[in-house]
mmCIF file of C-alpha atoms and ligand atoms in Angstrom:
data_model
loop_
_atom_site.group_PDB
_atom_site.id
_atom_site.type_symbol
_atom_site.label_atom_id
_atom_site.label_comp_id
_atom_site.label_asym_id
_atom_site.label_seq_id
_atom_site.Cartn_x
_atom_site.Cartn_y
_atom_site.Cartn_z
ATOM 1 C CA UNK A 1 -34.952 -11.610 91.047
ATOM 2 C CA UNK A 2 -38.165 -13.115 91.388
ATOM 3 C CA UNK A 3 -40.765 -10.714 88.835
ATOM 4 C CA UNK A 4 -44.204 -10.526 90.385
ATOM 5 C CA UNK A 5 -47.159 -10.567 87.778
ATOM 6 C CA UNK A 6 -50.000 -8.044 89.192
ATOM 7 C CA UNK A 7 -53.063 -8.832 86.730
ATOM 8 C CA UNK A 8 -55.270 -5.196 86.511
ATOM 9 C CA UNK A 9 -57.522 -4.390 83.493
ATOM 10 C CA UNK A 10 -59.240 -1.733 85.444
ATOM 11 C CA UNK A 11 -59.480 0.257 88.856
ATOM 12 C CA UNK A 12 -61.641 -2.664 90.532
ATOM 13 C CA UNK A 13 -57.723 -4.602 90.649
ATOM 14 C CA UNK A 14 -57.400 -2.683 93.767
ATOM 15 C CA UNK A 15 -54.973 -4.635 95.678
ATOM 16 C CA UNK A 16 -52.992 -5.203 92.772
ATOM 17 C CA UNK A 17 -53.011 -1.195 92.044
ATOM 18 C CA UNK A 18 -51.643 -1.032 95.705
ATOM 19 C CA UNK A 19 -49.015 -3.552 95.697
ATOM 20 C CA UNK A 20 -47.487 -1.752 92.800
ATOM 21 C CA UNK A 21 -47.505 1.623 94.694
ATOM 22 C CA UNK A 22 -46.196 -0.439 97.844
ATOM 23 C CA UNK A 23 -43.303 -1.711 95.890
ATOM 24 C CA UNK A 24 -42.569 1.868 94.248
ATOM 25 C CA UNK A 25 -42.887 3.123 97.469
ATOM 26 C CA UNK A 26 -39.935 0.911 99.075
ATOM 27 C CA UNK A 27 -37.960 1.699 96.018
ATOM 28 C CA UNK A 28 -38.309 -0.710 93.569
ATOM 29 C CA UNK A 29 -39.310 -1.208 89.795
ATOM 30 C CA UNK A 30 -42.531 -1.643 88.540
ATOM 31 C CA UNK A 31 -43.452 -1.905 84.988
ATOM 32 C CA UNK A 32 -47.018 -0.126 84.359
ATOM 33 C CA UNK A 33 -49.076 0.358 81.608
ATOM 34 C CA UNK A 34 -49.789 3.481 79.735
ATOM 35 C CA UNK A 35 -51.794 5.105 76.712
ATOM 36 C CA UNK A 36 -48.305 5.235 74.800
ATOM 37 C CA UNK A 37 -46.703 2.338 75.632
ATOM 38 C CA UNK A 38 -45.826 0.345 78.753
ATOM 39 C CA UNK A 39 -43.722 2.109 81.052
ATOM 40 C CA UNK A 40 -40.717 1.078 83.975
ATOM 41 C CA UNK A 41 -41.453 3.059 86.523
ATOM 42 C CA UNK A 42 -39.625 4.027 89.999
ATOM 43 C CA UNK A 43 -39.376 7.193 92.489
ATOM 44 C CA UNK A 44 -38.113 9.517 90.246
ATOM 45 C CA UNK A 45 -36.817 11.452 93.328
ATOM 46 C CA UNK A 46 -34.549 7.996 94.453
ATOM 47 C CA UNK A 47 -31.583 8.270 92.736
ATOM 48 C CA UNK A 48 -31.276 4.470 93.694
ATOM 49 C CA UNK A 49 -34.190 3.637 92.537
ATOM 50 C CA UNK A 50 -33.785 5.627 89.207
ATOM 51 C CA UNK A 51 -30.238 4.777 88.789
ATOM 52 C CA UNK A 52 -31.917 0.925 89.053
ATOM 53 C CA UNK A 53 -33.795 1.610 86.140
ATOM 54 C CA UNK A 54 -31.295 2.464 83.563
ATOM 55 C CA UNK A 55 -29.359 -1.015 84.951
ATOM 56 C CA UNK A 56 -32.587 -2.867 84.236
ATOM 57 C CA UNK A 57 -32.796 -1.421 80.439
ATOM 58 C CA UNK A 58 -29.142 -1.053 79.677
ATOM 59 C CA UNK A 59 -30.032 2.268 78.974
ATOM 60 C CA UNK A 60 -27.297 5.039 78.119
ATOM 61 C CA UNK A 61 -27.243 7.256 81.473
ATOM 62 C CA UNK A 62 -27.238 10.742 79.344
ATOM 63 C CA UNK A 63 -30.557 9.795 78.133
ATOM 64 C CA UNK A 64 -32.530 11.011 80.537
ATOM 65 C CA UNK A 65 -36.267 9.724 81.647
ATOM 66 C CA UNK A 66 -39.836 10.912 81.500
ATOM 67 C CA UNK A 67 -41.320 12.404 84.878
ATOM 68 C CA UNK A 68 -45.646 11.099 85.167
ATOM 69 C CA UNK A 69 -47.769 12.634 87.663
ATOM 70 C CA UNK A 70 -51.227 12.408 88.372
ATOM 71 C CA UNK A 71 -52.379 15.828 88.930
ATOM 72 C CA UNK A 72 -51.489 19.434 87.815
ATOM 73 C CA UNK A 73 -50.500 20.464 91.297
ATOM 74 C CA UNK A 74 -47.583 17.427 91.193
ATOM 75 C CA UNK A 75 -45.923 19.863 89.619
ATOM 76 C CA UNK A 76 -45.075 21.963 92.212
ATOM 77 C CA UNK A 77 -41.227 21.428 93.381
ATOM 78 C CA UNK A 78 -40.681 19.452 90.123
ATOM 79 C CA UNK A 79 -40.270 22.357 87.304
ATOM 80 C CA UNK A 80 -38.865 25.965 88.568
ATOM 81 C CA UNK A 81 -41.218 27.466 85.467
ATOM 82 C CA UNK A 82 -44.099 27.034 83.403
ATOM 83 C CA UNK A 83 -44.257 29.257 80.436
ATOM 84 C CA UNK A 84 -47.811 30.427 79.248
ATOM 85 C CA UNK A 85 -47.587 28.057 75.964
ATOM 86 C CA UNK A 86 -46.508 25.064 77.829
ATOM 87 C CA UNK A 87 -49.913 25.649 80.594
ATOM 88 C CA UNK A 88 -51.844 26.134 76.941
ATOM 89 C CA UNK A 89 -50.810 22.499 75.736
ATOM 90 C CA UNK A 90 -50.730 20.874 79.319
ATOM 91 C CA UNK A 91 -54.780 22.144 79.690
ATOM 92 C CA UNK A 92 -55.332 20.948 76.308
ATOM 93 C CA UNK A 93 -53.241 17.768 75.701
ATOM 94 C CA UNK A 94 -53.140 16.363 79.875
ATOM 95 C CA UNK A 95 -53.773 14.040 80.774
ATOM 96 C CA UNK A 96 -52.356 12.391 77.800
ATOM 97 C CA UNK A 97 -49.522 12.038 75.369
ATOM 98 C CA UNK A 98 -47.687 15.121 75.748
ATOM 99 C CA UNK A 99 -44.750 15.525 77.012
ATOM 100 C CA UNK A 100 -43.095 18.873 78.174
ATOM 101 C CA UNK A 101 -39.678 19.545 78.956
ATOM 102 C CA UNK A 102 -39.119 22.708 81.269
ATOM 103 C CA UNK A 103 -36.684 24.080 84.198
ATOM 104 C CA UNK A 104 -36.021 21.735 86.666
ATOM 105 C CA UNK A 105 -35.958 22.317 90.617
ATOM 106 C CA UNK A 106 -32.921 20.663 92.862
ATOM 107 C CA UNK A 107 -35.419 17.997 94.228
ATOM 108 C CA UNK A 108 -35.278 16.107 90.779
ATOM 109 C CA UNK A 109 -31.622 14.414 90.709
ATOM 110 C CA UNK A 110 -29.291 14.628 88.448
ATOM 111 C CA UNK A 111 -29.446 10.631 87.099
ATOM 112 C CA UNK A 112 -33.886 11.306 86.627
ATOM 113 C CA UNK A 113 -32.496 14.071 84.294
ATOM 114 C CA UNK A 114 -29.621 12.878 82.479
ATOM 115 C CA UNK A 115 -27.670 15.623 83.854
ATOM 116 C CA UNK A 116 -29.442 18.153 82.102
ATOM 117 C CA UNK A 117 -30.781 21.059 83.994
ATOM 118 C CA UNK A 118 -34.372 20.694 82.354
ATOM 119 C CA UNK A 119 -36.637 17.574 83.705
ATOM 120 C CA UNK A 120 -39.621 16.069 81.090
ATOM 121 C CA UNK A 121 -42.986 15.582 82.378
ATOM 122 C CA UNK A 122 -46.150 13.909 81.464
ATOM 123 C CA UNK A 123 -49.665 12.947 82.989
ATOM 124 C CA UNK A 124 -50.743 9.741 81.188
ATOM 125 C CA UNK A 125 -54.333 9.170 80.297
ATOM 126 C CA UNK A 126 -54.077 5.357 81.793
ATOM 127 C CA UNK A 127 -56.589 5.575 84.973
ATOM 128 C CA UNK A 128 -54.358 2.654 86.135
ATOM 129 C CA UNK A 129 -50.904 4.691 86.001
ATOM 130 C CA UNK A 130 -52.908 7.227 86.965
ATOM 131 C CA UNK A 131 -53.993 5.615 90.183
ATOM 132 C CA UNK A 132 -50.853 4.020 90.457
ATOM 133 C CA UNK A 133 -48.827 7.539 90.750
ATOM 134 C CA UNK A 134 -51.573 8.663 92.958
ATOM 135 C CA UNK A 135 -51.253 6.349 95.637
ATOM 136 C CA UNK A 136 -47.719 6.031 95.904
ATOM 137 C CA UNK A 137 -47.673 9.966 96.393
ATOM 138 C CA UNK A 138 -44.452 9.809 94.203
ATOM 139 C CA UNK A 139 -43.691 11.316 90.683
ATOM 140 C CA UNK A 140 -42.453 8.433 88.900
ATOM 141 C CA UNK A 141 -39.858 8.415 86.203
ATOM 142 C CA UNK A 142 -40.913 5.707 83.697
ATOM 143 C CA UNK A 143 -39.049 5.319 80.401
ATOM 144 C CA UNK A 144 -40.756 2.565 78.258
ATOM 145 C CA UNK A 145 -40.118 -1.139 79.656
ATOM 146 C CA UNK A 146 -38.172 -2.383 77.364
ATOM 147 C CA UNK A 147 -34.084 -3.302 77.065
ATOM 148 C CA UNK A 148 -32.962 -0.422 75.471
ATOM 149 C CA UNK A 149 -32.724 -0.346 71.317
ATOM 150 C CA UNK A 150 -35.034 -2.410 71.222
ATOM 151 C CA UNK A 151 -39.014 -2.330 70.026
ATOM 152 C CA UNK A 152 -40.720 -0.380 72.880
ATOM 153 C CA UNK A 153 -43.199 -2.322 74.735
ATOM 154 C CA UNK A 154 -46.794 -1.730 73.324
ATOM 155 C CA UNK A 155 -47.937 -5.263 75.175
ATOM 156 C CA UNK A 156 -47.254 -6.965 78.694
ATOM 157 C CA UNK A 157 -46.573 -9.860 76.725
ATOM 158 C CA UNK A 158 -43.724 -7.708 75.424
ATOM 159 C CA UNK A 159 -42.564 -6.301 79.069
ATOM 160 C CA UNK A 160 -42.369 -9.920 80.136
ATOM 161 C CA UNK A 161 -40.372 -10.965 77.276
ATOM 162 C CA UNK A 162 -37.795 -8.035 77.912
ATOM 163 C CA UNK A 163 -37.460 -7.720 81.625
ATOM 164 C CA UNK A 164 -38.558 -10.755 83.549
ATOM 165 C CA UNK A 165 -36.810 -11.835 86.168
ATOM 166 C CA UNK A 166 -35.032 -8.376 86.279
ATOM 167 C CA UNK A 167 -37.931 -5.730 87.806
ATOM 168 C CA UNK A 168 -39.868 -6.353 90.853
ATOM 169 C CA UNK A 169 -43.006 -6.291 89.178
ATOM 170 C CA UNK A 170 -45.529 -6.165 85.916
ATOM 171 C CA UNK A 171 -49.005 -4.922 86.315
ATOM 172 C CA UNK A 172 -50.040 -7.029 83.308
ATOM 173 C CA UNK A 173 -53.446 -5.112 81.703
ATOM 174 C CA UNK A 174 -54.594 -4.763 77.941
ATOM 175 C CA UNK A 175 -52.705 -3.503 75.043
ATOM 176 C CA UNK A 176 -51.627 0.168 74.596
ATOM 177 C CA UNK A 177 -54.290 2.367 72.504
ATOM 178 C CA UNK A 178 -51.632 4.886 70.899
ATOM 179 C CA UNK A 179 -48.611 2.586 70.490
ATOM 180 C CA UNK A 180 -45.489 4.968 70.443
ATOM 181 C CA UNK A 181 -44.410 6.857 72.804
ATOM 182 C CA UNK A 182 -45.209 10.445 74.102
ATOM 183 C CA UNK A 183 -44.653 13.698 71.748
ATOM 184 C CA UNK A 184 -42.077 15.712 73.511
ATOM 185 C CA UNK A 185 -41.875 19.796 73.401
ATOM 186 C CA UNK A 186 -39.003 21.507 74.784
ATOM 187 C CA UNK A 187 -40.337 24.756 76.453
ATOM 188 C CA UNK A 188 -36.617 25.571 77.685
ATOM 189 C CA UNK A 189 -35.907 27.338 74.540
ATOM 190 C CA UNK A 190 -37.542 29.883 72.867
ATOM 191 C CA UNK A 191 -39.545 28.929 70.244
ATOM 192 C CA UNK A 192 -40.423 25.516 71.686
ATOM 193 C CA UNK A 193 -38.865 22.723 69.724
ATOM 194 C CA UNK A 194 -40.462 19.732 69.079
ATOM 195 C CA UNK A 195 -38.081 17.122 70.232
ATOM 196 C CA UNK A 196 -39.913 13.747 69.933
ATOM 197 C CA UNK A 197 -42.740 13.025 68.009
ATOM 198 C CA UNK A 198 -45.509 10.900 69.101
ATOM 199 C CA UNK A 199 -49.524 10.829 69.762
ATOM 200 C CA UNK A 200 -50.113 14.902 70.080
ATOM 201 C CA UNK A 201 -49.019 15.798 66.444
ATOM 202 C CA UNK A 202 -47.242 18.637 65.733
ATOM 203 C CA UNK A 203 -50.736 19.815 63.644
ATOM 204 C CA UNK A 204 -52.391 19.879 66.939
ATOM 205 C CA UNK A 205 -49.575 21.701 68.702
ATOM 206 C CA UNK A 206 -48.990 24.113 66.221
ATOM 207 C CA UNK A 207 -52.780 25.712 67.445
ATOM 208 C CA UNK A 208 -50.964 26.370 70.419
ATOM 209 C CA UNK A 209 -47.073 26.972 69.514
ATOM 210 C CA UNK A 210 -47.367 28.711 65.689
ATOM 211 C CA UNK A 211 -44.129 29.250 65.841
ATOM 212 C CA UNK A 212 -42.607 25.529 66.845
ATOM 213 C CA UNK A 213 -39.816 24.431 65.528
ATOM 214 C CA UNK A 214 -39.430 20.592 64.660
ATOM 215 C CA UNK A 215 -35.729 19.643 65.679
ATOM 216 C CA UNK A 216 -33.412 18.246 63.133
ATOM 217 C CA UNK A 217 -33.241 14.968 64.509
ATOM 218 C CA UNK A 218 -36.754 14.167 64.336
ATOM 219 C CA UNK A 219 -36.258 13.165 60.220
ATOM 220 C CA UNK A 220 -32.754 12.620 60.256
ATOM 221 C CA UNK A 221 -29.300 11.293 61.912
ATOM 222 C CA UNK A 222 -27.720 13.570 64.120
ATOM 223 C CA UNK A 223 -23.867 14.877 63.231
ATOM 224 C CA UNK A 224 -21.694 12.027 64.988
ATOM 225 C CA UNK A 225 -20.471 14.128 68.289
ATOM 226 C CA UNK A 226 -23.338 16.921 67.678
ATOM 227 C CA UNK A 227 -25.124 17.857 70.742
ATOM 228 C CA UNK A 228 -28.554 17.037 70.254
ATOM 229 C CA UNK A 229 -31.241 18.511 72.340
ATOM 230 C CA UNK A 230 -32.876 14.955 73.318
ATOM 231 C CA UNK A 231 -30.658 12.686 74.185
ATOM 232 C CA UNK A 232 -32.259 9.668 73.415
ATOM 233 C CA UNK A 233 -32.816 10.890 69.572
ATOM 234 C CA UNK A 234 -29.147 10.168 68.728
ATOM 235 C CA UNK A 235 -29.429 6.238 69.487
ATOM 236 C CA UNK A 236 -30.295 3.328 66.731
ATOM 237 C CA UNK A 237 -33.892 2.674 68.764
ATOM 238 C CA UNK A 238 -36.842 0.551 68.306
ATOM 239 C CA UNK A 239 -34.429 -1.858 66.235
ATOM 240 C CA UNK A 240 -34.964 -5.732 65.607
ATOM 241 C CA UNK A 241 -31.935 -7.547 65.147
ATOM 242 C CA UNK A 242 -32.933 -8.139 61.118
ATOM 243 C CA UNK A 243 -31.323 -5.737 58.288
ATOM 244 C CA UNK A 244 -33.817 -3.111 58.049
ATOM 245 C CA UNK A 245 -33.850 -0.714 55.472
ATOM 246 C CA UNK A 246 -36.512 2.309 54.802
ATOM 247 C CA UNK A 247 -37.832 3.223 51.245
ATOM 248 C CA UNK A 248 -39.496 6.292 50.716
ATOM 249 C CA UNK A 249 -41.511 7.188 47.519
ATOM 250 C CA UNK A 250 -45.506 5.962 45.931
ATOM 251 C CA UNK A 251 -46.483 2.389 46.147
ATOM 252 C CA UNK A 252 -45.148 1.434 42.106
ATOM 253 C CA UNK A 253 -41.744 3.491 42.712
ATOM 254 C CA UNK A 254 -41.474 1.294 46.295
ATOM 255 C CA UNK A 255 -42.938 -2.509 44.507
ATOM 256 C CA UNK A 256 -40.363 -1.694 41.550
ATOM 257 C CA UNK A 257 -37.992 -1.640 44.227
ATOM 258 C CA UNK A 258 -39.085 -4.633 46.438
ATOM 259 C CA UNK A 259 -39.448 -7.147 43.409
ATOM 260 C CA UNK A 260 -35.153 -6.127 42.777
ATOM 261 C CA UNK A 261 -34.459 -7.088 46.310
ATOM 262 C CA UNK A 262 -35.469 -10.514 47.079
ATOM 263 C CA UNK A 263 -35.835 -9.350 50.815
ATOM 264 C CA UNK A 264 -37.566 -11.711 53.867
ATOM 265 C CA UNK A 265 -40.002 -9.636 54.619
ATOM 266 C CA UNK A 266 -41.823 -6.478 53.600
ATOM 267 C CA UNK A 267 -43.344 -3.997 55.823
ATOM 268 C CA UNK A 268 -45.803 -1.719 53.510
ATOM 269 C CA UNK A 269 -49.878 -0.767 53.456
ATOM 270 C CA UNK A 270 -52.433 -2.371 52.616
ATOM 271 C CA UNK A 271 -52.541 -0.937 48.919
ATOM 272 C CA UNK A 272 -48.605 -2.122 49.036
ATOM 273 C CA UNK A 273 -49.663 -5.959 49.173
ATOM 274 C CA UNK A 274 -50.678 -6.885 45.934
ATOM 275 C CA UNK A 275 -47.935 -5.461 43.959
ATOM 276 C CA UNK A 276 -45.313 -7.400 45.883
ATOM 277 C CA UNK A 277 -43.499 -10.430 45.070
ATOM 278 C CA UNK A 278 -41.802 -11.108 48.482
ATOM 279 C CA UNK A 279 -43.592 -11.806 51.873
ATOM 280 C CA UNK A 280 -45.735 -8.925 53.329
ATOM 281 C CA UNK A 281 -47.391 -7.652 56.535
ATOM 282 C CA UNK A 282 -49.501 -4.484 56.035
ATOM 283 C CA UNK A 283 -49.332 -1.703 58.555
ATOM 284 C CA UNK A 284 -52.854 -0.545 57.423
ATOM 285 C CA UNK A 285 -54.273 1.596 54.910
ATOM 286 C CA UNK A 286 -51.084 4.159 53.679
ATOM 287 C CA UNK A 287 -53.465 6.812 55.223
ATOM 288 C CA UNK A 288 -54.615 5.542 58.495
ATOM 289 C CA UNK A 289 -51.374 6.207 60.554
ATOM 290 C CA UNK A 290 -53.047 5.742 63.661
ATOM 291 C CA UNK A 291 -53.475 2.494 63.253
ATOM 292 C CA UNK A 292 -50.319 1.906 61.843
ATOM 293 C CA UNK A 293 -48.371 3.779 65.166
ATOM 294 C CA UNK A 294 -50.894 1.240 66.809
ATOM 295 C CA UNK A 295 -49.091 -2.105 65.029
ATOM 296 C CA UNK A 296 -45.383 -0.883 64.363
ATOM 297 C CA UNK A 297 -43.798 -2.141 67.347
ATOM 298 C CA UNK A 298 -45.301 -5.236 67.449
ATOM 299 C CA UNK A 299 -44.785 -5.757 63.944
ATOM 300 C CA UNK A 300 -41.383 -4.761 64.712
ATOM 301 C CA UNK A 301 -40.959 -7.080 67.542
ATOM 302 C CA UNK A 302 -42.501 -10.052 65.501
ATOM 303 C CA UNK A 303 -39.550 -9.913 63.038
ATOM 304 C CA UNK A 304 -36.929 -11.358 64.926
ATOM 305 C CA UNK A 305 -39.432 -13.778 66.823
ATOM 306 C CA UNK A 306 -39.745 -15.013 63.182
ATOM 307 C CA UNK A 307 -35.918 -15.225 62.171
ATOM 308 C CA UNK A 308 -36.499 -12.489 59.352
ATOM 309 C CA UNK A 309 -32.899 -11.491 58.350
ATOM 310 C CA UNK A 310 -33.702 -8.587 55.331
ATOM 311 C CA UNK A 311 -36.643 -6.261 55.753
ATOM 312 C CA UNK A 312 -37.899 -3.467 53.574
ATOM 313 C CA UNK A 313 -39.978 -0.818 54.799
ATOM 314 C CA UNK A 314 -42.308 1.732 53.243
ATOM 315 C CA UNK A 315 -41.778 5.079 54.952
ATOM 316 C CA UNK A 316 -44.883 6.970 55.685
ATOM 317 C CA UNK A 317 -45.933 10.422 54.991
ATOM 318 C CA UNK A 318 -44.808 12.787 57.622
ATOM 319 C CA UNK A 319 -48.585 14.422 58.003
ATOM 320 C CA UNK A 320 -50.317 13.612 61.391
ATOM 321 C CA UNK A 321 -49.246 10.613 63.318
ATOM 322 C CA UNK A 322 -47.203 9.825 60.209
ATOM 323 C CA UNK A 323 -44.327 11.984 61.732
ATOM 324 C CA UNK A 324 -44.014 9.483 64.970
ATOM 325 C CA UNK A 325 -43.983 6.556 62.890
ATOM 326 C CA UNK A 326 -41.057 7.659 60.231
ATOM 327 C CA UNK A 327 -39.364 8.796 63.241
ATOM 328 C CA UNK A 328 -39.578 5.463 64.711
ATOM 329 C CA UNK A 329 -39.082 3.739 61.448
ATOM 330 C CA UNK A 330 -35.365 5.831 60.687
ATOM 331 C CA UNK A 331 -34.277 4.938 64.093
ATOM 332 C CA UNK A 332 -35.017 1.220 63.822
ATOM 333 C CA UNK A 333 -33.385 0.972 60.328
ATOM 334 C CA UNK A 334 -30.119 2.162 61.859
ATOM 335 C CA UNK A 335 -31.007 5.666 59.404
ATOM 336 C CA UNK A 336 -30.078 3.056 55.782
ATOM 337 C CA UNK A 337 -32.905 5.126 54.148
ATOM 338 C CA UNK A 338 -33.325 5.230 50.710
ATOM 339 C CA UNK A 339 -35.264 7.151 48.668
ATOM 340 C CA UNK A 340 -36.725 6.019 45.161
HETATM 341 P P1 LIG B 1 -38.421 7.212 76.896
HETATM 342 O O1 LIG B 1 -38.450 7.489 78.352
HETATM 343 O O2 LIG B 1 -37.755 5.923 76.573
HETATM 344 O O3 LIG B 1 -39.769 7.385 76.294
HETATM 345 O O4 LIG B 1 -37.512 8.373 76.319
HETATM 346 C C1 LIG B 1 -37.623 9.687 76.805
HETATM 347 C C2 LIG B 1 -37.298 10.674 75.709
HETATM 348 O O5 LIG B 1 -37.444 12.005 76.205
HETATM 349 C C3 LIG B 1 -35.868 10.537 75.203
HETATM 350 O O6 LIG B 1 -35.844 10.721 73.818
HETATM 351 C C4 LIG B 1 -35.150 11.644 75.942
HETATM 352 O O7 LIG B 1 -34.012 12.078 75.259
HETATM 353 C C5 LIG B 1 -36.241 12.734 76.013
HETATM 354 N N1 LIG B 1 -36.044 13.602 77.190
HETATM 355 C C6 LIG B 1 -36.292 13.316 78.474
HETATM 356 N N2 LIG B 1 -35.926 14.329 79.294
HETATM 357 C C7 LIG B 1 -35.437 15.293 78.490
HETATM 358 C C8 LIG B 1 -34.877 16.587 78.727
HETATM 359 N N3 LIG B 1 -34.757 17.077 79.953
HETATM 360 N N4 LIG B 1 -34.463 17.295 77.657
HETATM 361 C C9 LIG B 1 -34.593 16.805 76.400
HETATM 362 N N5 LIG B 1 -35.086 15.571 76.126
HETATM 363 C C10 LIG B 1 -35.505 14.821 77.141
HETATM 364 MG MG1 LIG B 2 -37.688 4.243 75.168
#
């Protein structure tokens, strides 16, 4: 399949913006870019279409996908109910990345959510996506463009490395600001659960849900054969091919450890780098895990472009954005965690 490349840094790429819709319109795939990371999106209500999109990503079909819309009244037909804390944190966190998982309506099909009778939705901050969803007139289920288990997609550079020649098109436009995907909140139990998390941190939530829970799988490996509330949380994710392997404790603890191992590379923080005898890239200061959810997956991506075969990586602290990136960084070791 022949991939067109539609080039749109902002809302002036009209015709570009339009020949996406066009093509989502018609059914097809279109890889867009949002705040998180870039997306593949299709009609979420074309079960061709979506069932397209899991072929394109080789993506497990019980994990289901991420509904965007543009506006709050897109929600109409899509969820069956909207409890009064998941209106709090849609008024506070839309548009943006939060994503809330709620009662779904017969409209949405059964391969958009997995099978489950709950649907996820989001309304991304990207004015392009934005405009994108707007003037196809379609909700548009968009899981991150990327084949799936891999490093999600925080670069078109990394869409087209992943999926050309495989998806209609790529609106190609800068770099994504947050980095890792959406936080997602299950409002289909009572409390809410955080299922996923990601650039709303479960600090900020909390103002809104005091009583969330944070599900199990978030820090750790689900039972083999548990049922786990998001799907896609039971699945090595976000790997590179390389041996990775995630070391929690301080910086001397983790540099005792790193100077016994003789591995390729080490992934650590900027106060990391000195104390190390093997190879280094720094995610950022220990503290600044904003800009460290802004790096991993490119960092991520860049060891196997390199040939790395053993990698060590300093877990972060679990405070703030720290939460997304462990969870991220547990998932792409294959869960070989050890602690110092
Ligand atoms: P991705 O689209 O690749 O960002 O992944 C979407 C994430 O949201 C996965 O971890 C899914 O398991 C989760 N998710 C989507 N829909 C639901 C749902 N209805 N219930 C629980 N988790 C969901
Ligand atoms: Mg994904």
């Amino acid at each position: 399949m022949k991939t067109a490349l539609l080039y749109a840094d902002n809302l002036t790429s009209k015709d570009e913006i339009a020949k996406a819709a066009e093509i989502l319109k018609n059914g097809g795939l279109v890889a867009l870019p949002t705040e998180t990371v870039y997306g593949l999106a299709a009609d979420a209500l074309n079960e061709k279409a979506v069932k397209n999109i899991f072929v394109a990503k080789g993506r497990p079909s019980d994990n289901p996908l991420i509904v965007h819309i543009a506006e709050f009244s897109d929600l109409d037909g899509i969820v069956s109910e909207i409890t009064p804390e998941a209106k709090k944190c849609m008024q506070a966190f839309w548009p943006g990345p939060f994503t809330a998982v709620l009662p779904k309506t017969e409209k949405i099909p059964s391969v958009t959510s997995g099978g489950l009778d709950t649907v996820a939705v989001r309304m991304p901050k990207n004015d392009i996506a934005r405009e994108i969803i707007k003037k196809s007139g379609l909700p548009l289920a968009a899981p991150s463009a990327n084949r799936s288990g891999s490093p999600s997609p925080s670069t078109a550079q990394h869409v087209i490395d992943d999926l050309m020649g495989k998806i209609d098109a790529i609106v190609v436009s800068k770099n994504c600001d947050v980095g890792v995907e959406s936080t997602v909140v299950s409002f289909a139990v009572n409390p809410p659960r955080l299922l996923r998390p990601g650039g709303v941190t479960a600090e900020q939530l909390k103002q809104y849900i005091p009583d969330l829970v944070i599900d199990a799988a978030v820090l750790s490996q689900p039972e083999k054969g548990a049922k786990v509330a998001s799907p896609g949380m039971k699945y090595k994710h976000y790997a590179p091919k390389a041996d990775v392997t995630l070391a929690v404790g301080d910086k001397k603890a983790f540099a005792e450890y790193c100077n016994t191992q003789n591995a390729d590379l080490v992934i650590c923080y900027d106060e990391d780098v000195g104390l190390i005898n093997s190879p280094t890239v720094s995610l950022g200061f220990s503290a600044d895990h904003k800009k460290q959810a802004e790096r991993l997956f490119d960092t991520l991506r860049d060891v196997d472009k390199k040939g790395y075969k053993t990698v060590i990586v300093h877990a972060p602290t679990t405070d703030e954005m720290g939460l997304a990136v462990y969870n991220r960084l547990i998932r792409a070791a294959g869960f070989k965690v050890v602690q110092l």
